């Protein structure tokens, strides 16, 4: 009974290897609904932080590309049907892309940007376009 409880404990804690006769046997991971929900929450948080980082890029063309790319990437990935390994791989890759995007936003902000007609951020307010005459 104690051995069965130990095996159950190792499987629920996601311990990947269980030594048996000097060899390591791979035990399939049993994912509980709570762990599945936690991974979905993590994927959702990654999506929102990646979108936030994409929207922080000053250049209109890069910003619109990365916002659309992020939306497409997370829409295409269905975490509810993916295996545990796929979710882990997707989250690692997404974290790497998030770090790259944050660096890109920081570096791009250091340089002067060219104004683009389509960019709503580059439109000047009426007070900025024509200075008020001094009396």
Coordinates of C-alpha atoms in Angstrom, one line a residue:
X1 CA 0.0 0.0 0.0
X2 CA 2.8 2.4 0.9
X3 CA 4.5 1.7 -2.5
X4 CA 1.3 2.4 -4.4
X5 CA 0.9 5.7 -2.5
X6 CA 4.5 6.6 -3.3
X7 CA 3.9 5.9 -7.0
X8 CA 0.7 7.9 -7.0
X9 CA 2.5 10.8 -5.2
X10 CA 5.3 10.7 -7.8
X11 CA 2.9 10.8 -10.7
X12 CA 0.8 13.6 -9.3
X13 CA 3.9 15.7 -8.5
X14 CA 5.0 15.3 -12.1
X15 CA 8.2 13.5 -11.1
X16 CA 9.4 12.3 -14.5
X17 CA 11.6 9.4 -13.6
X18 CA 11.2 6.6 -11.1
X19 CA 14.3 4.4 -10.4
X20 CA 13.6 0.7 -10.8
X21 CA 16.3 -1.9 -10.7
X22 CA 19.0 0.6 -11.4
X23 CA 17.3 2.0 -14.5
X24 CA 15.2 5.1 -14.8
X25 CA 11.7 4.4 -16.1
X26 CA 9.7 7.2 -17.6
X27 CA 6.4 7.5 -15.8
X28 CA 3.6 9.2 -17.8
X29 CA 2.6 12.4 -16.3
X30 CA -0.9 12.6 -14.9
X31 CA -2.3 16.1 -15.3
X32 CA -5.0 17.1 -13.0
X33 CA -7.7 19.6 -14.1
X34 CA -6.1 22.2 -11.7
X35 CA -2.8 21.9 -13.5
X36 CA -4.6 22.2 -16.9
X37 CA -6.4 25.3 -15.7
X38 CA -3.1 26.8 -14.4
X39 CA -1.4 26.3 -17.8
X40 CA -4.4 28.0 -19.5
X41 CA -4.1 30.9 -17.1
X42 CA -0.3 31.1 -17.9
X43 CA -1.0 31.0 -21.6
X44 CA -3.6 33.8 -21.3
X45 CA -1.2 35.9 -19.2
X46 CA 1.6 35.3 -21.8
X47 CA -0.8 36.4 -24.6
X48 CA -1.7 39.7 -22.8
X49 CA 1.9 40.5 -21.9
X50 CA 3.1 39.8 -25.4
X51 CA 0.3 42.0 -26.9
X52 CA 1.3 44.7 -24.4
X53 CA 5.0 44.4 -25.5
X54 CA 4.0 44.5 -29.2
X55 CA 1.9 47.6 -28.7
X56 CA 4.9 49.3 -27.0
X57 CA 6.9 49.2 -30.2
X58 CA 7.1 52.8 -31.5
X59 CA 7.3 52.1 -35.2
X60 CA 3.9 51.6 -36.8
X61 CA 4.8 48.9 -39.3
X62 CA 6.6 46.7 -36.8
X63 CA 3.9 47.3 -34.1
X64 CA 1.1 46.3 -36.4
X65 CA 3.0 43.2 -37.6
X66 CA 3.8 42.0 -34.1
X67 CA 0.3 42.6 -32.8
X68 CA -1.2 40.6 -35.7
X69 CA 1.5 37.9 -35.4
X70 CA 0.8 37.6 -31.7
X71 CA -2.9 37.3 -32.1
X72 CA -2.5 34.7 -34.9
X73 CA 0.0 32.7 -32.9
X74 CA -2.1 32.4 -29.8
X75 CA -5.3 31.8 -31.7
X76 CA -3.8 29.0 -33.7
X77 CA -2.6 27.3 -30.5
X78 CA -5.4 25.4 -28.7
X79 CA -4.2 24.8 -25.2
X80 CA -7.2 22.7 -24.2
X81 CA -6.4 20.1 -26.8
X82 CA -2.6 20.2 -26.5
X83 CA -0.5 17.7 -24.6
X84 CA 1.5 18.8 -21.6
X85 CA 4.7 18.8 -23.5
X86 CA 3.2 21.0 -26.3
X87 CA 2.0 23.5 -23.7
X88 CA 5.4 23.7 -22.0
X89 CA 7.2 24.1 -25.4
X90 CA 4.7 26.7 -26.5
X91 CA 5.0 28.7 -23.2
X92 CA 8.8 28.5 -23.3
X93 CA 8.9 29.7 -27.0
X94 CA 6.4 32.5 -26.1
X95 CA 8.5 33.7 -23.2
X96 CA 11.5 33.8 -25.4
X97 CA 9.6 35.8 -28.0
X98 CA 8.2 38.1 -25.3
X99 CA 11.8 38.9 -24.1
X100 CA 12.9 39.6 -27.7
X101 CA 9.9 41.9 -28.2
X102 CA 10.6 43.8 -25.1
X103 CA 14.2 44.3 -26.1
X104 CA 13.1 45.4 -29.6
X105 CA 10.7 47.9 -28.1
X106 CA 13.4 49.3 -25.9
X107 CA 16.0 49.6 -28.6
X108 CA 13.6 51.0 -31.2
X109 CA 12.5 53.7 -28.7
X110 CA 16.2 54.9 -28.5
X111 CA 16.2 56.0 -32.1
X112 CA 14.2 58.8 -33.8
X113 CA 11.1 57.5 -35.5
X114 CA 9.7 58.5 -38.8
X115 CA 6.2 59.6 -38.8
X116 CA 3.7 57.4 -40.7
X117 CA 0.5 58.8 -42.1
X118 CA -1.5 55.8 -41.0
X119 CA -0.2 55.8 -37.4
X120 CA -2.7 57.2 -35.0
X121 CA 0.1 58.0 -32.6
X122 CA 1.8 60.3 -35.0
X123 CA -1.2 62.6 -35.5
X124 CA -0.6 66.0 -33.8
X125 CA -3.2 67.7 -31.8
X126 CA -4.3 71.1 -33.1
X127 CA -2.4 72.9 -30.4
X128 CA 0.9 71.2 -31.5
X129 CA 0.5 71.8 -35.2
X130 CA 0.2 75.6 -35.1
X131 CA 1.6 77.5 -32.1
X132 CA -0.6 80.1 -30.6
X133 CA 0.4 83.6 -31.6
X134 CA 2.0 85.7 -28.9
X135 CA 0.4 89.0 -28.1

